[in-house]
PDB file of C-alpha atoms and ligand atoms in Angstrom:
ATOM      1  CA  MET A  17     -27.616  -8.259  24.335  1.00 73.00           C
ATOM      2  CA  ALA A  18     -30.137 -10.190  26.424  1.00 67.00           C
ATOM      3  CA  ASP A  19     -32.268 -10.928  23.383  1.00 86.00           C
ATOM      4  CA  ILE A  20     -29.389 -12.523  21.440  1.00 92.00           C
ATOM      5  CA  ASP A  21     -29.365 -16.318  21.506  1.00 93.00           C
ATOM      6  CA  PRO A  22     -25.692 -17.349  21.954  1.00 93.00           C
ATOM      7  CA  SER A  23     -26.414 -20.812  20.546  1.00 93.00           C
ATOM      8  CA  GLY A  24     -27.853 -19.354  17.323  1.00 95.00           C
ATOM      9  CA  LEU A  25     -25.024 -17.037  16.366  1.00 97.00           C
ATOM     10  CA  PRO A  26     -23.771 -17.028  12.778  1.00 98.00           C
ATOM     11  CA  VAL A  27     -20.429 -18.849  12.734  1.00 98.00           C
ATOM     12  CA  HIS A  28     -19.082 -16.842   9.804  1.00 98.00           C
ATOM     13  CA  VAL A  29     -20.027 -13.201   9.224  1.00 98.00           C
ATOM     14  CA  ALA A  30     -18.927 -11.475   6.011  1.00 98.00           C
ATOM     15  CA  ILE A  31     -18.994  -7.692   5.766  1.00 98.00           C
ATOM     16  CA  ILE A  32     -18.962  -5.248   2.832  1.00 98.00           C
ATOM     17  CA  PRO A  33     -18.057  -2.018   4.651  1.00 98.00           C
ATOM     18  CA  ASP A  34     -19.473   0.478   2.167  1.00 98.00           C
ATOM     19  CA  GLY A  35     -20.146   4.196   2.471  1.00 98.00           C
ATOM     20  CA  ASN A  36     -16.884   5.725   3.706  1.00 98.00           C
ATOM     21  CA  GLY A  37     -16.898   8.192   0.799  1.00 97.00           C
ATOM     22  CA  ARG A  38     -20.500   9.287   1.415  1.00 98.00           C
ATOM     23  CA  TRP A  39     -19.867   9.614   5.131  1.00 98.00           C
ATOM     24  CA  ALA A  40     -17.028  12.058   4.357  1.00 98.00           C
ATOM     25  CA  LYS A  41     -18.995  13.932   1.690  1.00 98.00           C
ATOM     26  CA  ASN A  42     -21.910  14.449   4.093  1.00 98.00           C
ATOM     27  CA  ARG A  43     -19.465  16.312   6.326  1.00 98.00           C
ATOM     28  CA  SER A  44     -17.691  18.173   3.486  1.00 98.00           C
ATOM     29  CA  LEU A  45     -14.553  16.143   4.202  1.00 98.00           C
ATOM     30  CA  ASN A  46     -12.109  14.477   1.840  1.00 96.00           C
ATOM     31  CA  ARG A  47     -13.013  10.830   0.958  1.00 97.00           C
ATOM     32  CA  ILE A  48      -9.810   9.722   2.682  1.00 98.00           C
ATOM     33  CA  GLU A  49     -11.178  11.004   6.007  1.00 98.00           C
ATOM     34  CA  GLY A  50     -14.039   8.598   5.463  1.00 98.00           C
ATOM     35  CA  HIS A  51     -11.592   5.733   5.052  1.00 98.00           C
ATOM     36  CA  VAL A  52      -9.752   6.812   8.221  1.00 98.00           C
ATOM     37  CA  ARG A  53     -13.035   6.609  10.152  1.00 98.00           C
ATOM     38  CA  GLY A  54     -13.883   3.391   8.340  1.00 98.00           C
ATOM     39  CA  THR A  55     -10.602   1.847   9.472  1.00 98.00           C
ATOM     40  CA  ALA A  56     -11.225   2.883  13.081  1.00 98.00           C
ATOM     41  CA  ASN A  57     -14.567   1.154  12.808  1.00 98.00           C
ATOM     42  CA  VAL A  58     -12.982  -2.026  11.477  1.00 98.00           C
ATOM     43  CA  LYS A  59     -10.912  -2.121  14.697  1.00 98.00           C
ATOM     44  CA  ASP A  60     -13.965  -1.788  16.945  1.00 98.00           C
ATOM     45  CA  THR A  61     -16.081  -4.206  14.928  1.00 98.00           C
ATOM     46  CA  VAL A  62     -13.457  -6.962  14.939  1.00 98.00           C
ATOM     47  CA  ILE A  63     -13.065  -6.856  18.712  1.00 97.00           C
ATOM     48  CA  PHE A  64     -16.828  -6.672  19.244  1.00 97.00           C
ATOM     49  CA  ALA A  65     -17.395  -9.665  16.950  1.00 98.00           C
ATOM     50  CA  LYS A  66     -14.901 -11.658  18.971  1.00 98.00           C
ATOM     51  CA  GLU A  67     -16.536 -10.645  22.273  1.00 97.00           C
ATOM     52  CA  LEU A  68     -19.893 -11.683  20.845  1.00 97.00           C
ATOM     53  CA  GLY A  69     -18.576 -15.162  20.026  1.00 97.00           C
ATOM     54  CA  ILE A  70     -18.372 -14.937  16.225  1.00 98.00           C
ATOM     55  CA  LYS A  71     -15.832 -17.516  15.014  1.00 98.00           C
ATOM     56  CA  VAL A  72     -14.992 -16.169  11.530  1.00 98.00           C
ATOM     57  CA  ILE A  73     -15.296 -12.622  10.229  1.00 98.00           C
ATOM     58  CA  THR A  74     -14.419 -11.713   6.648  1.00 98.00           C
ATOM     59  CA  ILE A  75     -14.081  -8.057   5.711  1.00 98.00           C
ATOM     60  CA  TYR A  76     -13.977  -6.846   2.117  1.00 98.00           C
ATOM     61  CA  ALA A  77     -11.191  -4.325   2.632  1.00 98.00           C
ATOM     62  CA  PHE A  78      -9.998  -3.827  -0.961  1.00 98.00           C
ATOM     63  CA  SER A  79     -11.372  -5.349  -4.142  1.00 97.00           C
ATOM     64  CA  ASP A  80      -9.691  -6.161  -7.448  1.00 96.00           C
ATOM     65  CA  GLU A  81     -11.715  -3.293  -8.897  1.00 95.00           C
ATOM     66  CA  ASN A  82     -10.496  -0.855  -6.213  1.00 97.00           C
ATOM     67  CA  TRP A  83      -7.049  -0.843  -7.869  1.00 98.00           C
ATOM     68  CA  SER A  84      -8.650   1.424 -10.510  1.00 97.00           C
ATOM     69  CA  ARG A  85      -9.569   4.157  -8.007  1.00 97.00           C
ATOM     70  CA  PRO A  86      -7.534   7.422  -8.073  1.00 96.00           C
ATOM     71  CA  LYS A  87      -3.908   6.763  -7.109  1.00 97.00           C
ATOM     72  CA  GLU A  88      -4.140   9.057  -4.092  1.00 97.00           C
ATOM     73  CA  GLU A  89      -7.048   7.004  -2.701  1.00 97.00           C
ATOM     74  CA  VAL A  90      -5.353   3.644  -3.392  1.00 98.00           C
ATOM     75  CA  ASP A  91      -2.178   4.913  -1.653  1.00 98.00           C
ATOM     76  CA  ALA A  92      -4.195   6.125   1.326  1.00 98.00           C
ATOM     77  CA  LEU A  93      -5.997   2.789   1.669  1.00 98.00           C
ATOM     78  CA  MET A  94      -2.683   0.916   1.525  1.00 98.00           C
ATOM     79  CA  HIS A  95      -1.218   3.136   4.247  1.00 98.00           C
ATOM     80  CA  LEU A  96      -4.324   2.667   6.380  1.00 98.00           C
ATOM     81  CA  LEU A  97      -4.035  -1.081   6.059  1.00 98.00           C
ATOM     82  CA  GLN A  98      -0.354  -0.927   7.030  1.00 98.00           C
ATOM     83  CA  GLU A  99      -1.142   1.285  10.038  1.00 98.00           C
ATOM     84  CA  TYR A 100      -4.003  -0.988  11.061  1.00 98.00           C
ATOM     85  CA  LEU A 101      -1.713  -4.010  11.038  1.00 98.00           C
ATOM     86  CA  ILE A 102       1.035  -2.321  13.036  1.00 98.00           C
ATOM     87  CA  GLN A 103      -1.313  -0.753  15.592  1.00 98.00           C
ATOM     88  CA  GLU A 104      -3.680  -3.681  15.970  1.00 98.00           C
ATOM     89  CA  ARG A 105      -1.130  -6.507  16.089  1.00 98.00           C
ATOM     90  CA  PRO A 106      -0.934  -6.472  19.929  1.00 98.00           C
ATOM     91  CA  ASN A 107      -4.745  -6.409  20.149  1.00 97.00           C
ATOM     92  CA  ILE A 108      -5.057  -9.250  17.660  1.00 98.00           C
ATOM     93  CA  MET A 109      -2.655 -11.294  19.767  1.00 98.00           C
ATOM     94  CA  LYS A 110      -4.258 -10.322  23.083  1.00 98.00           C
ATOM     95  CA  ASN A 111      -7.657 -11.411  21.761  1.00 98.00           C
ATOM     96  CA  ASN A 112      -6.306 -14.708  20.394  1.00 98.00           C
ATOM     97  CA  ILE A 113      -7.422 -13.787  16.840  1.00 98.00           C
ATOM     98  CA  ARG A 114      -5.880 -15.390  13.772  1.00 98.00           C
ATOM     99  CA  LEU A 115      -5.399 -13.082  10.789  1.00 98.00           C
ATOM    100  CA  CYS A 116      -5.774 -14.565   7.313  1.00 98.00           C
ATOM    101  CA  THR A 117      -6.270 -13.071   3.860  1.00 98.00           C
ATOM    102  CA  LEU A 118      -8.263 -13.817   0.749  1.00 98.00           C
ATOM    103  CA  GLY A 119      -7.011 -12.418  -2.525  1.00 98.00           C
ATOM    104  CA  ASP A 120      -3.975 -11.786  -4.685  1.00 97.00           C
ATOM    105  CA  ILE A 121      -1.894 -10.292  -1.877  1.00 97.00           C
ATOM    106  CA  GLU A 122       1.329 -10.400  -3.924  1.00 97.00           C
ATOM    107  CA  ARG A 123      -0.060  -7.342  -5.779  1.00 97.00           C
ATOM    108  CA  LEU A 124       0.131  -5.290  -2.589  1.00 98.00           C
ATOM    109  CA  PRO A 125       2.998  -2.850  -2.038  1.00 98.00           C
ATOM    110  CA  LEU A 126       5.849  -4.416  -0.081  1.00 98.00           C
ATOM    111  CA  PHE A 127       5.308  -2.191   2.972  1.00 98.00           C
ATOM    112  CA  VAL A 128       1.806  -3.644   3.386  1.00 98.00           C
ATOM    113  CA  LEU A 129       2.686  -7.186   2.362  1.00 98.00           C
ATOM    114  CA  GLU A 130       5.439  -7.385   4.984  1.00 98.00           C
ATOM    115  CA  GLU A 131       3.130  -6.275   7.811  1.00 98.00           C
ATOM    116  CA  LEU A 132       0.425  -8.623   6.589  1.00 98.00           C
ATOM    117  CA  LYS A 133       2.725 -11.645   6.460  1.00 98.00           C
ATOM    118  CA  LYS A 134       4.231 -10.770   9.830  1.00 98.00           C
ATOM    119  CA  THR A 135       0.792 -10.584  11.458  1.00 98.00           C
ATOM    120  CA  MET A 136      -0.397 -13.771   9.761  1.00 98.00           C
ATOM    121  CA  GLU A 137       2.687 -15.697  10.906  1.00 98.00           C
ATOM    122  CA  LEU A 138       2.547 -14.349  14.438  1.00 98.00           C
ATOM    123  CA  SER A 139      -1.159 -15.113  14.829  1.00 98.00           C
ATOM    124  CA  ALA A 140      -1.158 -18.452  12.972  1.00 98.00           C
ATOM    125  CA  THR A 141      -1.851 -20.555  16.050  1.00 98.00           C
ATOM    126  CA  ASN A 142      -4.488 -18.257  17.603  1.00 98.00           C
ATOM    127  CA  THR A 143      -7.809 -19.978  18.099  1.00 98.00           C
ATOM    128  CA  GLU A 144     -10.581 -17.652  19.292  1.00 98.00           C
ATOM    129  CA  MET A 145     -11.638 -16.111  15.970  1.00 98.00           C
ATOM    130  CA  ILE A 146     -10.425 -15.974  12.367  1.00 98.00           C
ATOM    131  CA  LEU A 147     -10.216 -12.484  10.901  1.00 98.00           C
ATOM    132  CA  ASN A 148     -10.055 -12.602   7.114  1.00 98.00           C
ATOM    133  CA  PHE A 149      -9.179  -9.539   5.166  1.00 98.00           C
ATOM    134  CA  ALA A 150     -10.242  -9.780   1.555  1.00 98.00           C
ATOM    135  CA  VAL A 151      -7.587  -7.602  -0.082  1.00 98.00           C
ATOM    136  CA  SER A 152      -6.930  -7.389  -3.785  1.00 98.00           C
ATOM    137  CA  TYR A 153      -9.828  -9.815  -3.897  1.00 98.00           C
ATOM    138  CA  GLY A 154     -12.405 -10.515  -6.588  1.00 98.00           C
ATOM    139  CA  SER A 155     -14.596 -13.574  -6.580  1.00 98.00           C
ATOM    140  CA  ARG A 156     -14.609 -14.122 -10.343  1.00 98.00           C
ATOM    141  CA  ASN A 157     -10.812 -14.161 -10.374  1.00 98.00           C
ATOM    142  CA  GLU A 158     -10.826 -16.517  -7.400  1.00 98.00           C
ATOM    143  CA  ILE A 159     -13.091 -18.913  -9.320  1.00 98.00           C
ATOM    144  CA  LEU A 160     -10.953 -18.644 -12.476  1.00 98.00           C
ATOM    145  CA  ARG A 161      -7.810 -19.314 -10.478  1.00 98.00           C
ATOM    146  CA  ALA A 162      -9.359 -22.465  -8.988  1.00 98.00           C
ATOM    147  CA  THR A 163     -10.512 -23.575 -12.438  1.00 98.00           C
ATOM    148  CA  GLN A 164      -7.047 -23.111 -13.915  1.00 98.00           C
ATOM    149  CA  THR A 165      -5.421 -25.075 -11.096  1.00 98.00           C
ATOM    150  CA  ILE A 166      -7.876 -27.970 -11.484  1.00 98.00           C
ATOM    151  CA  ALA A 167      -7.491 -27.932 -15.295  1.00 98.00           C
ATOM    152  CA  LYS A 168      -3.711 -28.244 -14.861  1.00 98.00           C
ATOM    153  CA  LEU A 169      -4.199 -31.163 -12.457  1.00 98.00           C
ATOM    154  CA  CYS A 170      -6.364 -32.875 -15.083  1.00 98.00           C
ATOM    155  CA  ILE A 171      -3.731 -32.361 -17.777  1.00 98.00           C
ATOM    156  CA  GLU A 172      -1.118 -33.826 -15.411  1.00 97.00           C
ATOM    157  CA  LYS A 173      -3.500 -36.801 -14.855  1.00 97.00           C
ATOM    158  CA  LYS A 174      -3.710 -35.996 -11.121  1.00 97.00           C
ATOM    159  CA  CYS A 175      -7.459 -35.489 -11.397  1.00 96.00           C
ATOM    160  CA  ILE A 176     -10.217 -36.570 -13.772  1.00 96.00           C
ATOM    161  CA  PRO A 177     -13.058 -34.246 -14.829  1.00 96.00           C
ATOM    162  CA  GLU A 178     -15.704 -36.629 -13.418  1.00 96.00           C
ATOM    163  CA  LYS A 179     -14.158 -36.200  -9.947  1.00 96.00           C
ATOM    164  CA  ILE A 180     -14.657 -32.429  -9.932  1.00 97.00           C
ATOM    165  CA  ASP A 181     -17.482 -31.864  -7.483  1.00 98.00           C
ATOM    166  CA  GLN A 182     -18.398 -28.998  -5.165  1.00 97.00           C
ATOM    167  CA  ALA A 183     -16.203 -30.248  -2.325  1.00 97.00           C
ATOM    168  CA  LEU A 184     -13.156 -30.569  -4.585  1.00 97.00           C
ATOM    169  CA  PHE A 185     -13.718 -27.185  -6.242  1.00 98.00           C
ATOM    170  CA  SER A 186     -14.053 -25.483  -2.836  1.00 98.00           C
ATOM    171  CA  LYS A 187     -10.595 -26.770  -1.903  1.00 98.00           C
ATOM    172  CA  TYR A 188      -9.016 -24.531  -4.549  1.00 98.00           C
ATOM    173  CA  LEU A 189     -10.659 -21.323  -3.356  1.00 98.00           C
ATOM    174  CA  TYR A 190      -9.003 -18.898  -0.934  1.00 98.00           C
ATOM    175  CA  THR A 191     -11.627 -19.964   1.609  1.00 98.00           C
ATOM    176  CA  LYS A 192     -10.643 -23.636   1.449  1.00 96.00           C
ATOM    177  CA  ASP A 193     -10.490 -24.200   5.204  1.00 88.00           C
ATOM    178  CA  LEU A 194     -13.482 -22.057   6.145  1.00 97.00           C
ATOM    179  CA  PRO A 195     -17.206 -22.620   6.499  1.00 97.00           C
ATOM    180  CA  ASP A 196     -19.345 -20.596   4.070  1.00 98.00           C
ATOM    181  CA  PRO A 197     -20.596 -17.270   5.452  1.00 98.00           C
ATOM    182  CA  ASP A 198     -23.880 -17.554   7.359  1.00 98.00           C
ATOM    183  CA  LEU A 199     -24.548 -13.828   7.282  1.00 98.00           C
ATOM    184  CA  LEU A 200     -23.475 -11.037   4.930  1.00 98.00           C
ATOM    185  CA  ILE A 201     -23.752  -7.483   6.224  1.00 98.00           C
ATOM    186  CA  ARG A 202     -23.571  -4.681   3.676  1.00 98.00           C
ATOM    187  CA  THR A 203     -23.675  -1.084   4.857  1.00 98.00           C
ATOM    188  CA  SER A 204     -24.851   2.057   3.025  1.00 98.00           C
ATOM    189  CA  GLY A 205     -27.926   0.571   1.412  1.00 98.00           C
ATOM    190  CA  GLU A 206     -26.540  -0.846  -1.830  1.00 95.00           C
ATOM    191  CA  MET A 207     -28.279  -4.053  -2.885  1.00 96.00           C
ATOM    192  CA  ARG A 208     -25.270  -5.651  -4.540  1.00 95.00           C
ATOM    193  CA  ILE A 209     -22.800  -8.476  -3.942  1.00 96.00           C
ATOM    194  CA  SER A 210     -19.988  -6.634  -5.789  1.00 97.00           C
ATOM    195  CA  ASN A 211     -17.914  -9.657  -6.785  1.00 98.00           C
ATOM    196  CA  PHE A 212     -17.590 -10.858  -3.164  1.00 98.00           C
ATOM    197  CA  LEU A 213     -17.586 -14.590  -2.283  1.00 98.00           C
ATOM    198  CA  LEU A 214     -19.960 -15.513  -5.121  1.00 98.00           C
ATOM    199  CA  TRP A 215     -19.424 -19.256  -4.759  1.00 98.00           C
ATOM    200  CA  GLN A 216     -19.395 -19.224  -0.968  1.00 98.00           C
ATOM    201  CA  MET A 217     -22.575 -17.158  -0.547  1.00 98.00           C
ATOM    202  CA  ALA A 218     -24.975 -19.585  -2.207  1.00 97.00           C
ATOM    203  CA  TYR A 219     -27.037 -19.854   1.009  1.00 96.00           C
ATOM    204  CA  THR A 220     -25.820 -16.861   2.994  1.00 97.00           C
ATOM    205  CA  GLU A 221     -28.440 -14.681   4.685  1.00 97.00           C
ATOM    206  CA  LEU A 222     -28.196 -11.096   3.413  1.00 98.00           C
ATOM    207  CA  TYR A 223     -28.557  -8.051   5.656  1.00 98.00           C
ATOM    208  CA  VAL A 224     -28.362  -4.570   4.138  1.00 98.00           C
ATOM    209  CA  THR A 225     -28.531  -1.436   6.270  1.00 98.00           C
ATOM    210  CA  ASP A 226     -28.650   2.199   5.125  1.00 98.00           C
ATOM    211  CA  THR A 227     -26.139   3.058   7.857  1.00 98.00           C
ATOM    212  CA  LEU A 228     -22.798   4.146   6.395  1.00 98.00           C
ATOM    213  CA  TRP A 229     -19.819   2.050   7.449  1.00 98.00           C
ATOM    214  CA  PRO A 230     -18.165   4.606   9.797  1.00 98.00           C
ATOM    215  CA  ASP A 231     -21.495   4.801  11.708  1.00 98.00           C
ATOM    216  CA  PHE A 232     -22.024   1.029  11.892  1.00 98.00           C
ATOM    217  CA  ASN A 233     -21.625   0.548  15.660  1.00 98.00           C
ATOM    218  CA  LYS A 234     -22.232  -2.266  18.169  1.00 97.00           C
ATOM    219  CA  GLU A 235     -25.989  -1.664  18.274  1.00 97.00           C
ATOM    220  CA  GLU A 236     -26.116  -1.875  14.459  1.00 98.00           C
ATOM    221  CA  PHE A 237     -24.162  -5.131  14.574  1.00 98.00           C
ATOM    222  CA  LEU A 238     -26.595  -6.545  17.124  1.00 97.00           C
ATOM    223  CA  LYS A 239     -29.526  -5.512  14.889  1.00 97.00           C
ATOM    224  CA  ALA A 240     -27.999  -7.560  12.075  1.00 98.00           C
ATOM    225  CA  ILE A 241     -27.548 -10.563  14.376  1.00 98.00           C
ATOM    226  CA  ARG A 242     -31.135 -10.245  15.644  1.00 96.00           C
ATOM    227  CA  SER A 243     -32.410 -10.141  12.070  1.00 97.00           C
ATOM    228  CA  TYR A 244     -30.345 -13.258  11.281  1.00 97.00           C
ATOM    229  CA  GLN A 245     -31.761 -15.060  14.307  1.00 96.00           C
ATOM    230  CA  HIS A 246     -35.305 -14.517  13.014  1.00 93.00           C
ATOM    231  CA  ARG A 247     -34.598 -16.072   9.623  1.00 92.00           C
ATOM    232  CA  GLU A 248     -35.547 -19.596   8.709  1.00 87.00           C
ATOM    233  CA  ARG A 249     -32.647 -21.102   6.778  1.00 81.00           C
ATOM    234  CA  ARG A 250     -34.123 -23.728   4.520  1.00 82.00           C
ATOM    235  CA  PHE A 251     -31.197 -24.476   2.181  1.00 87.00           C
ATOM    236  CA  GLY A 252     -33.683 -25.275  -0.588  1.00 87.00           C
ATOM    237  CA  LEU A 253     -35.867 -27.545   1.588  1.00 89.00           C
ATOM    238  CA  THR A 254     -39.467 -26.922   2.702  1.00 88.00           C
ATOM    239  CA  HIS A 255     -40.460 -25.666   6.137  1.00 85.00           C
ATOM    240  CA  GLU A 256     -42.051 -29.063   6.885  1.00 86.00           C
ATOM    241  CA  GLN A 257     -38.880 -30.933   5.987  1.00 84.00           C
ATOM    242  CA  LEU A 258     -36.902 -28.797   8.416  1.00 81.00           C
ATOM    243  CA  ASP A 259     -39.323 -29.746  11.195  1.00 79.00           C
ATOM    244  CA  GLU A 260     -38.448 -33.413  10.614  1.00 77.00           C
ATOM    245  CA  PHE A 261     -34.793 -32.866  11.557  1.00 68.00           C
TER     246      PHE A 261
HETATM  247  C1  FPP B  14     -16.197   1.514   0.585  1.00 82.70           C
HETATM  248  O1  FPP B  14     -16.442   2.858   0.750  1.00 82.70           O
HETATM  249  C2  FPP B  14     -14.977   1.123   1.226  1.00 82.70           C
HETATM  250  C3  FPP B  14     -13.870   0.701   0.565  1.00 82.70           C
HETATM  251  C4  FPP B  14     -13.745   0.649  -0.885  1.00 82.70           C
HETATM  252  C5  FPP B  14     -12.687   0.286   1.294  1.00 82.70           C
HETATM  253  C6  FPP B  14     -12.980  -0.352   2.612  1.00 82.70           C
HETATM  254  C7  FPP B  14     -11.938   0.087   3.503  1.00 82.70           C
HETATM  255  C8  FPP B  14     -12.055   0.259   4.808  1.00 82.70           C
HETATM  256  C9  FPP B  14     -13.269  -0.042   5.584  1.00 82.70           C
HETATM  257  C10 FPP B  14     -10.956   0.824   5.564  1.00 82.70           C
HETATM  258  C11 FPP B  14      -9.654   0.074   5.388  1.00 82.70           C
HETATM  259  C12 FPP B  14      -9.734  -1.304   5.877  1.00 82.70           C
HETATM  260  C13 FPP B  14      -8.858  -1.898   6.678  1.00 82.70           C
HETATM  261  C14 FPP B  14      -9.018  -3.317   6.961  1.00 82.70           C
HETATM  262  C15 FPP B  14      -7.744  -1.200   7.299  1.00 82.70           C
HETATM  263  P1  FPP B  14     -16.566   3.723  -0.541  1.00 82.70           P
HETATM  264  O2  FPP B  14     -15.304   4.489  -0.704  1.00 82.70           O
HETATM  265  O3  FPP B  14     -16.950   2.923  -1.723  1.00 82.70           O
HETATM  266  O4  FPP B  14     -17.742   4.675  -0.125  1.00 82.70           O
HETATM  267  P2  FPP B  14     -18.799   5.365  -1.082  1.00 82.70           P
HETATM  268  O5  FPP B  14     -19.538   4.273  -1.789  1.00 82.70           O
HETATM  269  O6  FPP B  14     -19.664   6.119  -0.121  1.00 82.70           O
HETATM  270  O7  FPP B  14     -18.024   6.263  -1.999  1.00 82.70           O
END
């Protein structure tokens, strides 16, 4: 880790952990086995991110679209999430991590929702790192939900259309209290955003690796951070303008 600059770490890392199914298929295993290994890797990655000094990590655990997967797979993912929460709660507390969620969590089965709420409440005052699980999450729905809320406020005369700017709109997204992601990591080689944090990723640095999620280990994480640290983030400005700051 000697070549990692601690002062240049991304504050917020977002992850699309893709490739569990392919990992299993490559080994002639059931897709669910891939998700089991994928979940184990979420555990390791979260703790490693915290040790590294990352302040916010957002993991796309289950999308709006994933509800349409075969029932057996949806059920397995829900049980894995429940197990994760029960098993990892002590570790989350020991590491001073705060668990939050993005998404329509009320759609989740009660057995998951209860564990999620319990962990969120218990960890609410933890300060070392925020762990966001995007579950039952889709960015287009998030944006529509914000739009509907603001439209209602306008009808109730609590807001006027001219006052709707980027800062106000951001306040009605699930990510309202968070900085935008600095780095997005997507595993398994797909060059897509897949309805994840569309608004928030306007200036996020993208890192795609062919490595499948269950194989994405500490060294792979460090590779992503190294790549990030070699980027020049211009936010629409020129290189020369950046030099002036
Ligand atoms: C993508 O692999 C992964 C998902 C759709 C679910 C992500 C879930 C986990 C990493 C495990 C559960 C998470 C937690 C937080 C307990 P895929 O099935 O699309 O893989 P494929 O593209 O190779 O088929």
